[in-house]
Amino acid sequence: MILGIGTDLCNIERIEGTIARFGERFLTRVFTETERRKADRRPRTVAETYAKRWAAKEACSKALGTGLRMGIAWRDMQVSNIRTGQPVMHVTGWAKERLDRMTPPGHRAHIHVSLTDDHPWAHAIVLIEALPE
C-alpha cells in the first residue's frame, strides 16, 4: 500500500551558488556527514550530488505529507547508497516519528528513492510504501 509520494526539481546552479555564498554553514545545516563524504568523493560533480540530495529531502518531506515544516529538519532525512549504487533514504527524529504514525499496524514502511540529474536540473522521486510484516 502506498503511504505517500513526493517529487522535487532542483536547480544545480542554485545549489552551487548557495554553497559558494554560505559554505560550511549551509552544508552542515542541510546535509549529514554521510552525504558530505559522498559529495567529497565526487569533486567534479559536487553541486550535482548535493542538488540531488536536496531534491530527495524535499520529495521525502512531501511524501511524509508535511513539506519542510511541522518539525522536520533537513538532517532528519539522509540519502545514502547501497553497494549496487541504488539510493536509499533513512529518516530519524521527527521524520521517523511521522513515518511511524503513518504506517498501519502490522506493516513496515519502505522508502523508495530515485535520483537523476541533467544539468542544470536535479530531480528526485520518493515513494513510501507499507509492506506487511
PDB file of C-alpha atoms in Angstrom, residues 1-7 55-65 72 76-82 86-100 102-103 107-115 124-131:
ATOM      1  CA  MET A   1       0.000   0.000   0.000  1.00  0.00           C
ATOM      2  CA  ILE A   2       1.335   3.445  -0.911  1.00  0.00           C
ATOM      3  CA  LEU A   3       1.507   5.828   2.048  1.00  0.00           C
ATOM      4  CA  GLY A   4       2.930   8.841   0.263  1.00  0.00           C
ATOM      5  CA  ILE A   5       4.700  10.109  -2.825  1.00  0.00           C
ATOM      6  CA  GLY A   6       6.764  13.226  -3.328  1.00  0.00           C
ATOM      7  CA  THR A   7       8.816  14.750  -6.096  1.00  0.00           C
ATOM      8  CA  ALA A  55      15.647  17.322  -4.051  1.00  0.00           C
ATOM      9  CA  ALA A  56      15.323  13.931  -2.307  1.00  0.00           C
ATOM     10  CA  LYS A  57      14.858  15.587   1.080  1.00  0.00           C
ATOM     11  CA  GLU A  58      12.197  17.912  -0.336  1.00  0.00           C
ATOM     12  CA  ALA A  59      10.474  14.955  -2.016  1.00  0.00           C
ATOM     13  CA  CYS A  60      10.626  12.894   1.182  1.00  0.00           C
ATOM     14  CA  SER A  61       9.067  15.678   3.229  1.00  0.00           C
ATOM     15  CA  LYS A  62       6.248  15.862   0.683  1.00  0.00           C
ATOM     16  CA  ALA A  63       5.777  12.085   0.772  1.00  0.00           C
ATOM     17  CA  LEU A  64       5.518  12.347   4.560  1.00  0.00           C
ATOM     18  CA  GLY A  65       2.662  14.797   3.965  1.00  0.00           C
ATOM     19  CA  ILE A  72      11.086  18.005  10.172  1.00  0.00           C
ATOM     20  CA  ASP A  76      16.324  14.112   9.768  1.00  0.00           C
ATOM     21  CA  MET A  77      16.438  12.766   6.208  1.00  0.00           C
ATOM     22  CA  GLN A  78      19.584  11.195   4.775  1.00  0.00           C
ATOM     23  CA  VAL A  79      20.317   9.758   1.365  1.00  0.00           C
ATOM     24  CA  SER A  80      22.982   7.092   1.101  1.00  0.00           C
ATOM     25  CA  ASN A  81      23.712   4.391  -1.445  1.00  0.00           C
ATOM     26  CA  ILE A  82      23.734   0.634  -1.083  1.00  0.00           C
ATOM     27  CA  GLN A  86      20.941   2.444  -5.508  1.00  0.00           C
ATOM     28  CA  PRO A  87      19.995   5.425  -3.344  1.00  0.00           C
ATOM     29  CA  VAL A  88      18.143   4.804  -0.093  1.00  0.00           C
ATOM     30  CA  MET A  89      16.503   7.209   2.338  1.00  0.00           C
ATOM     31  CA  HIS A  90      16.955   6.981   6.105  1.00  0.00           C
ATOM     32  CA  VAL A  91      14.794   9.052   8.440  1.00  0.00           C
ATOM     33  CA  THR A  92      15.368   9.993  12.066  1.00  0.00           C
ATOM     34  CA  GLY A  93      13.910  12.445  14.545  1.00  0.00           C
ATOM     35  CA  TRP A  94      10.534  13.949  13.748  1.00  0.00           C
ATOM     36  CA  ALA A  95      10.571  12.499  10.211  1.00  0.00           C
ATOM     37  CA  LYS A  96      10.837   8.991  11.703  1.00  0.00           C
ATOM     38  CA  GLU A  97       8.054   9.763  14.195  1.00  0.00           C
ATOM     39  CA  ARG A  98       5.832  10.954  11.339  1.00  0.00           C
ATOM     40  CA  LEU A  99       6.646   7.851   9.285  1.00  0.00           C
ATOM     41  CA  ASP A 100       5.836   5.586  12.237  1.00  0.00           C
ATOM     42  CA  MET A 102       1.652   6.903   9.001  1.00  0.00           C
ATOM     43  CA  THR A 103       2.479   3.193   8.950  1.00  0.00           C
ATOM     44  CA  HIS A 107       3.202  -3.202   8.402  1.00  0.00           C
ATOM     45  CA  ARG A 108       6.677  -1.791   7.969  1.00  0.00           C
ATOM     46  CA  ALA A 109       7.491   1.259   5.902  1.00  0.00           C
ATOM     47  CA  HIS A 110       9.859   1.123   2.958  1.00  0.00           C
ATOM     48  CA  ILE A 111      11.069   4.348   1.333  1.00  0.00           C
ATOM     49  CA  HIS A 112      11.892   4.128  -2.389  1.00  0.00           C
ATOM     50  CA  VAL A 113      14.121   6.851  -3.875  1.00  0.00           C
ATOM     51  CA  SER A 114      15.001   7.689  -7.453  1.00  0.00           C
ATOM     52  CA  LEU A 115      17.529  10.424  -8.284  1.00  0.00           C
ATOM     53  CA  ALA A 124      14.102  13.151  -7.079  1.00  0.00           C
ATOM     54  CA  ILE A 125      11.053  10.988  -6.506  1.00  0.00           C
ATOM     55  CA  VAL A 126      10.294   9.417  -3.127  1.00  0.00           C
ATOM     56  CA  LEU A 127       7.599   6.804  -2.649  1.00  0.00           C
ATOM     57  CA  ILE A 128       6.722   5.468   0.795  1.00  0.00           C
ATOM     58  CA  GLU A 129       5.224   2.003   0.811  1.00  0.00           C
ATOM     59  CA  ALA A 130       3.742  -0.023   3.679  1.00  0.00           C
ATOM     60  CA  LEU A 131       4.635  -3.703   3.447  1.00  0.00           C
TER      61      LEU A 131
END
